[in-house]
Amino acid sequence: MRELLDQERLHAPGRSGWVVVGKGGAGKTAALATIASGLADVSATRWIRGRRLGSSEPFSSIESLLSDDVLEELLVDATRLVKLKARRALLEGLQDGGLLVIDDAQWLDTASLELLAAVADARESFGLRMLVGHRPRLDREHLAHLDSILTFDHPAVVLGHLDEESSRSRVGVGPIGELGPIAIDHATAMCGGVVGLIDLLADSCSVERSAYEAWVAGSAPPPHVVEGVRSRVALLPAAAREVLLAMCFGASPDEPLVAQLESVTDHRALGQAMHEIDDEGLLDGDSAEPVPLVAEVVPELQAPTERSRYHLAVAAALADRADAVVGRAEHLLAGGDHSDEAIRVYLAACDDLADVAPDLADGWLERAESAGAHRSAVAARRIIVSARLGRPLDAIRAAEPVLGQPGMVDQLFAVAGAYVDARRPSQAIGALEQIVSSGDDPETREVARMSAGLCRVIAGLLDDDCDIVTEGMQSRPKADPQSEVARLVAVSLCLLGVDDLVASLASASDASSLELAVLRDQRLPFSATCFTTWLGVYLADLGFARLVCDRALAAPSRTDAVRRSRVLRSELISVLSGSIETSVDPHADWDSLGPSDRLVAVAAASGAARRANDLGRLHQLRPYLHEVLLQPPDLLGLVAYGEAMVCASRLGDADVVDSARVARDRSLALCVQRPVRILTAWIDLQVAVAADRRHEAESLSSRIAEFADVGGRLGDLVSAMQAWCRSLARDVDAEAVTVAGQKLRSLGFRWEATRIVGAAAMHIDDQVAAKSLLAAAREMRADLKVSEVGHAPLSAKLSERELEVAQLISDGQTYKQVGAKLFISPKTVEHHVARIRQRLGVDSRAEMLELIRAELEPAPA
């Protein structure tokens, strides 16, 4: 029993009256039994139970406790003398330590209540104790009078719904607990803290275990559970049942929707119905929502045809509400409607969810297609949804039959982005130029024109003197965020071409910051944040690249695909910085990744394995390495492509590496930016080192010598590369190698720093110098840090909409309240919560809330 029923307080010396108040299913009967069993000195106990059906018949509640003569006198003429006689009859056998327990006192008839109140008034003089339990009724003044007598010296014990922790404890000690944490969490969430419903589920688990386990796994509720809920709902008055049914189908009790669905139009009648439902213990806590178990079972109590009719009635009632498109679609689907109007609503639900929950939008698109939606309407939306889901090839395929049609600006932008994600930026140009030639909005055409020019640079089709880059450098800041982000990227590229590297990085950083802060409906074909991350690597500033990744992970993600790409880039930067561990597993995620993400995932996983000298893992990744190396890189993919080349070289796949190098050089032949050329030389040096290709040292040294005049961080990288070339050729200068290692470590290439120094120690004849190099290598190796897995912020794991849902849920909002705030249905909120738990890797709602609150709630001052 709960802490309210502690023995010390309830069994205080001299106490003769108790009142226990609680809603239906709160555990009043058990509480009464607990208190009664704790009274060790009771000489006799008599129980009276109120009966709902007999509550209108005078003295029906106590008729079994009175003799026929006394009862007849009461029924004929209940004078004061007769009542006193009846009172004495009730007290007989209970004097001197007896106990009278009255359960469900709210159903006592008025005449019995009056008589029992008189008994309570005289109980102490007869040595009688009384214990009364009832629901919190407002319409029984005689019951209130009885309470006032018994609680004169001691307050009533009030039983509410259990909190989550107490619910889990109660669920866990029974048969449900034997099924494990998932079943415990399921029962806890379904029962809303109602003790009676928890006990109902425990009974069901005992008598129909297999059916119960199937329900936890997603099947229909077991018959025992359905019957238990039905019997409780059946006790409600007709009006209350109608209101509860409407609520279980998605209505809110304070909306006109109830009046549209049912005959309850008077606000007082509605209030009384809500009171009846709450009194029966069918509402979840203090909210005005049905307990989840009730909400699931009640619609199933209707006949299939009636259920379909009701779903369609709810859909019709929601027709004029612009914020209820998804809810209306759900009811039309449940009602089996496949009309043209239903198809229109399914497509509207897809549009409503495309940006915030594209996986759910994809489901509505499938339903619309199954219902007979026009092919072009489906294709136009599939382009957007597939792009949002990170499935660029699906978006490209969907675009083929419809892109020639007018009014496809959003689709053209999505296709351009899909081409870039598919590692085909040169083909994105055609889609963008179509917007330039046919778009109606000048700002949109300008964004498309600048994006097309940037795609030319990214694809390596033009050098740094291309018009769009020069224009970006010369133009003023744009009011439109899309145009300004594109302009800032163009400025960065222009500055990169003239070797103003610091300013180039600053402009790219500004573009990334603006993109993360402002852009939601992003129309640029590539992410400025992605560009900025790789630019940091181009300029030998891994610390900056790490900072950009962290900033992106902390920002809300528009979609799962965006979040996933950010996590993959972050993992690869960690690997490039020396990590030998990563959570990336290309094999597990291969089918869900687009070509660009596949490249980064393979580079991160194989790069970590190479640095850990895990040849077994590298051999497992070999097929993936060969696949991603078949397609030449653009400027956005060169870093990951280079890491894949080095890993393939470590496996001895010289033919694959040489073919990849030829394809890379042909693809980027027109790129003259020196940071790009230095990076390709760095990659080729690592390829040679990985396979110990000493014969390439001389040609590499000649290439690197072209950059001897470069200063700053790139200058340090170039000098380190020169020292490494000499070491590769077995011309080891211990001092130069040590300096090179220190420079690489300062640039962020910690593993490479250890590698150059350690390898040189093996190839030098001077034993003193060798020992010095080994000592330096040990020092640098101590600087390496293993990346921590699973500690990314919530924003790296959840989409922006899921973050909003998580925040509201952690604030104690119900599914219906969250849905009302975000203009989505409670069922959609439920889907979001299920995905949040899956992505956080937790089994229970309590664990989910703990993780969310730990990050979202501010730390105490």
JSON list of N, CA, C and O in Angstrom, two decimals, residues 247-272:
[
{"chain": "A", "resi": 247, "resn": "MET", "atom": "N", "xyz": [-13.86, 11.14, -27.29]},
{"chain": "A", "resi": 247, "resn": "MET", "atom": "CA", "xyz": [-12.49, 11.44, -26.86]},
{"chain": "A", "resi": 247, "resn": "MET", "atom": "C", "xyz": [-11.51, 10.37, -27.31]},
{"chain": "A", "resi": 247, "resn": "MET", "atom": "O", "xyz": [-10.38, 10.66, -27.72]},
{"chain": "A", "resi": 248, "resn": "CYS", "atom": "N", "xyz": [-11.94, 9.11, -27.26]},
{"chain": "A", "resi": 248, "resn": "CYS", "atom": "CA", "xyz": [-11.06, 8.03, -27.68]},
{"chain": "A", "resi": 248, "resn": "CYS", "atom": "C", "xyz": [-10.82, 8.04, -29.19]},
{"chain": "A", "resi": 248, "resn": "CYS", "atom": "O", "xyz": [-9.85, 7.45, -29.67]},
{"chain": "A", "resi": 249, "resn": "PHE", "atom": "N", "xyz": [-11.68, 8.70, -29.92]},
{"chain": "A", "resi": 249, "resn": "PHE", "atom": "CA", "xyz": [-11.49, 8.85, -31.36]},
{"chain": "A", "resi": 249, "resn": "PHE", "atom": "C", "xyz": [-10.76, 10.14, -31.71]},
{"chain": "A", "resi": 249, "resn": "PHE", "atom": "O", "xyz": [-10.65, 10.50, -32.87]},
{"chain": "A", "resi": 250, "resn": "GLY", "atom": "N", "xyz": [-10.29, 10.88, -30.69]},
{"chain": "A", "resi": 250, "resn": "GLY", "atom": "CA", "xyz": [-9.44, 12.04, -30.96]},
{"chain": "A", "resi": 250, "resn": "GLY", "atom": "C", "xyz": [-10.00, 13.39, -30.61]},
{"chain": "A", "resi": 250, "resn": "GLY", "atom": "O", "xyz": [-9.33, 14.40, -30.79]},
{"chain": "A", "resi": 251, "resn": "ALA", "atom": "N", "xyz": [-11.24, 13.46, -30.12]},
{"chain": "A", "resi": 251, "resn": "ALA", "atom": "CA", "xyz": [-11.81, 14.76, -29.77]},
{"chain": "A", "resi": 251, "resn": "ALA", "atom": "C", "xyz": [-11.29, 15.21, -28.41]},
{"chain": "A", "resi": 251, "resn": "ALA", "atom": "O", "xyz": [-10.86, 14.41, -27.58]},
{"chain": "A", "resi": 252, "resn": "SER", "atom": "N", "xyz": [-11.36, 16.53, -28.17]},
{"chain": "A", "resi": 252, "resn": "SER", "atom": "CA", "xyz": [-11.04, 17.09, -26.85]},
{"chain": "A", "resi": 252, "resn": "SER", "atom": "C", "xyz": [-12.33, 17.53, -26.19]},
{"chain": "A", "resi": 252, "resn": "SER", "atom": "O", "xyz": [-13.24, 18.02, -26.86]},
{"chain": "A", "resi": 253, "resn": "PRO", "atom": "N", "xyz": [-12.44, 17.36, -24.88]},
{"chain": "A", "resi": 253, "resn": "PRO", "atom": "CA", "xyz": [-13.72, 17.63, -24.22]},
{"chain": "A", "resi": 253, "resn": "PRO", "atom": "C", "xyz": [-14.12, 19.09, -24.22]},
{"chain": "A", "resi": 253, "resn": "PRO", "atom": "O", "xyz": [-15.28, 19.41, -23.98]},
{"chain": "A", "resi": 254, "resn": "ASP", "atom": "N", "xyz": [-13.18, 19.99, -24.48]},
{"chain": "A", "resi": 254, "resn": "ASP", "atom": "CA", "xyz": [-13.52, 21.40, -24.46]},
{"chain": "A", "resi": 254, "resn": "ASP", "atom": "C", "xyz": [-13.71, 21.94, -25.88]},
{"chain": "A", "resi": 254, "resn": "ASP", "atom": "O", "xyz": [-13.69, 23.14, -26.10]},
{"chain": "A", "resi": 255, "resn": "GLU", "atom": "N", "xyz": [-13.92, 21.06, -26.85]},
{"chain": "A", "resi": 255, "resn": "GLU", "atom": "CA", "xyz": [-14.05, 21.48, -28.23]},
{"chain": "A", "resi": 255, "resn": "GLU", "atom": "C", "xyz": [-15.49, 21.30, -28.71]},
{"chain": "A", "resi": 255, "resn": "GLU", "atom": "O", "xyz": [-16.21, 20.43, -28.21]},
{"chain": "A", "resi": 256, "resn": "PRO", "atom": "N", "xyz": [-15.89, 22.07, -29.72]},
{"chain": "A", "resi": 256, "resn": "PRO", "atom": "CA", "xyz": [-17.20, 21.83, -30.34]},
{"chain": "A", "resi": 256, "resn": "PRO", "atom": "C", "xyz": [-17.26, 20.49, -31.05]},
{"chain": "A", "resi": 256, "resn": "PRO", "atom": "O", "xyz": [-18.33, 20.03, -31.42]},
{"chain": "A", "resi": 257, "resn": "LEU", "atom": "N", "xyz": [-16.11, 19.84, -31.21]},
{"chain": "A", "resi": 257, "resn": "LEU", "atom": "CA", "xyz": [-16.07, 18.57, -31.91]},
{"chain": "A", "resi": 257, "resn": "LEU", "atom": "C", "xyz": [-16.95, 17.53, -31.23]},
{"chain": "A", "resi": 257, "resn": "LEU", "atom": "O", "xyz": [-17.61, 16.73, -31.89]},
{"chain": "A", "resi": 258, "resn": "VAL", "atom": "N", "xyz": [-17.00, 17.54, -29.89]},
{"chain": "A", "resi": 258, "resn": "VAL", "atom": "CA", "xyz": [-17.85, 16.60, -29.18]},
{"chain": "A", "resi": 258, "resn": "VAL", "atom": "C", "xyz": [-19.31, 16.82, -29.54]},
{"chain": "A", "resi": 258, "resn": "VAL", "atom": "O", "xyz": [-20.06, 15.88, -29.79]},
{"chain": "A", "resi": 259, "resn": "ALA", "atom": "N", "xyz": [-19.70, 18.08, -29.61]},
{"chain": "A", "resi": 259, "resn": "ALA", "atom": "CA", "xyz": [-21.09, 18.40, -29.96]},
{"chain": "A", "resi": 259, "resn": "ALA", "atom": "C", "xyz": [-21.41, 17.95, -31.38]},
{"chain": "A", "resi": 259, "resn": "ALA", "atom": "O", "xyz": [-22.53, 17.53, -31.67]},
{"chain": "A", "resi": 260, "resn": "GLN", "atom": "N", "xyz": [-20.43, 18.04, -32.28]},
{"chain": "A", "resi": 260, "resn": "GLN", "atom": "CA", "xyz": [-20.67, 17.62, -33.65]},
{"chain": "A", "resi": 260, "resn": "GLN", "atom": "C", "xyz": [-20.81, 16.10, -33.75]},
{"chain": "A", "resi": 260, "resn": "GLN", "atom": "O", "xyz": [-21.54, 15.60, -34.58]},
{"chain": "A", "resi": 261, "resn": "LEU", "atom": "N", "xyz": [-20.09, 15.39, -32.88]},
{"chain": "A", "resi": 261, "resn": "LEU", "atom": "CA", "xyz": [-20.10, 13.93, -32.97]},
{"chain": "A", "resi": 261, "resn": "LEU", "atom": "C", "xyz": [-21.23, 13.30, -32.16]},
{"chain": "A", "resi": 261, "resn": "LEU", "atom": "O", "xyz": [-21.74, 12.25, -32.53]},
{"chain": "A", "resi": 262, "resn": "GLU", "atom": "N", "xyz": [-21.60, 13.93, -31.06]},
{"chain": "A", "resi": 262, "resn": "GLU", "atom": "CA", "xyz": [-22.59, 13.34, -30.16]},
{"chain": "A", "resi": 262, "resn": "GLU", "atom": "C", "xyz": [-23.71, 14.33, -29.86]},
{"chain": "A", "resi": 262, "resn": "GLU", "atom": "O", "xyz": [-23.70, 15.47, -30.28]},
{"chain": "A", "resi": 263, "resn": "SER", "atom": "N", "xyz": [-24.66, 13.85, -29.05]},
{"chain": "A", "resi": 263, "resn": "SER", "atom": "CA", "xyz": [-25.82, 14.67, -28.71]},
{"chain": "A", "resi": 263, "resn": "SER", "atom": "C", "xyz": [-25.58, 15.54, -27.49]},
{"chain": "A", "resi": 263, "resn": "SER", "atom": "O", "xyz": [-26.50, 16.17, -26.99]},
{"chain": "A", "resi": 264, "resn": "VAL", "atom": "N", "xyz": [-24.36, 15.57, -26.97]},
{"chain": "A", "resi": 264, "resn": "VAL", "atom": "CA", "xyz": [-24.05, 16.34, -25.76]},
{"chain": "A", "resi": 264, "resn": "VAL", "atom": "C", "xyz": [-23.69, 17.75, -26.19]},
{"chain": "A", "resi": 264, "resn": "VAL", "atom": "O", "xyz": [-22.55, 18.05, -26.55]},
{"chain": "A", "resi": 265, "resn": "THR", "atom": "N", "xyz": [-24.64, 18.64, -26.18]},
{"chain": "A", "resi": 265, "resn": "THR", "atom": "CA", "xyz": [-24.41, 20.01, -26.65]},
{"chain": "A", "resi": 265, "resn": "THR", "atom": "C", "xyz": [-24.40, 21.03, -25.53]},
{"chain": "A", "resi": 265, "resn": "THR", "atom": "O", "xyz": [-23.84, 22.11, -25.69]},
{"chain": "A", "resi": 266, "resn": "ASP", "atom": "N", "xyz": [-25.02, 20.72, -24.40]},
{"chain": "A", "resi": 266, "resn": "ASP", "atom": "CA", "xyz": [-25.06, 21.65, -23.28]},
{"chain": "A", "resi": 266, "resn": "ASP", "atom": "C", "xyz": [-23.77, 21.53, -22.47]},
{"chain": "A", "resi": 266, "resn": "ASP", "atom": "O", "xyz": [-23.34, 20.42, -22.14]},
{"chain": "A", "resi": 267, "resn": "HIS", "atom": "N", "xyz": [-23.13, 22.68, -22.17]},
{"chain": "A", "resi": 267, "resn": "HIS", "atom": "CA", "xyz": [-21.84, 22.62, -21.50]},
{"chain": "A", "resi": 267, "resn": "HIS", "atom": "C", "xyz": [-21.96, 22.01, -20.10]},
{"chain": "A", "resi": 267, "resn": "HIS", "atom": "O", "xyz": [-21.03, 21.37, -19.60]},
{"chain": "A", "resi": 268, "resn": "ARG", "atom": "N", "xyz": [-23.12, 22.18, -19.46]},
{"chain": "A", "resi": 268, "resn": "ARG", "atom": "CA", "xyz": [-23.29, 21.56, -18.15]},
{"chain": "A", "resi": 268, "resn": "ARG", "atom": "C", "xyz": [-23.39, 20.05, -18.27]},
{"chain": "A", "resi": 268, "resn": "ARG", "atom": "O", "xyz": [-22.84, 19.31, -17.45]},
{"chain": "A", "resi": 269, "resn": "ALA", "atom": "N", "xyz": [-24.10, 19.59, -19.30]},
{"chain": "A", "resi": 269, "resn": "ALA", "atom": "CA", "xyz": [-24.19, 18.15, -19.52]},
{"chain": "A", "resi": 269, "resn": "ALA", "atom": "C", "xyz": [-22.82, 17.58, -19.85]},
{"chain": "A", "resi": 269, "resn": "ALA", "atom": "O", "xyz": [-22.46, 16.48, -19.41]},
{"chain": "A", "resi": 270, "resn": "LEU", "atom": "N", "xyz": [-22.03, 18.34, -20.63]},
{"chain": "A", "resi": 270, "resn": "LEU", "atom": "CA", "xyz": [-20.69, 17.89, -20.96]},
{"chain": "A", "resi": 270, "resn": "LEU", "atom": "C", "xyz": [-19.83, 17.82, -19.70]},
{"chain": "A", "resi": 270, "resn": "LEU", "atom": "O", "xyz": [-19.07, 16.86, -19.50]},
{"chain": "A", "resi": 271, "resn": "GLY", "atom": "N", "xyz": [-19.95, 18.84, -18.85]},
{"chain": "A", "resi": 271, "resn": "GLY", "atom": "CA", "xyz": [-19.19, 18.84, -17.60]},
{"chain": "A", "resi": 271, "resn": "GLY", "atom": "C", "xyz": [-19.56, 17.67, -16.71]},
{"chain": "A", "resi": 271, "resn": "GLY", "atom": "O", "xyz": [-18.68, 17.03, -16.11]},
{"chain": "A", "resi": 272, "resn": "GLN", "atom": "N", "xyz": [-20.85, 17.34, -16.64]},
{"chain": "A", "resi": 272, "resn": "GLN", "atom": "CA", "xyz": [-21.30, 16.21, -15.84]},
{"chain": "A", "resi": 272, "resn": "GLN", "atom": "C", "xyz": [-20.76, 14.90, -16.41]},
{"chain": "A", "resi": 272, "resn": "GLN", "atom": "O", "xyz": [-20.32, 14.01, -15.68]}
]
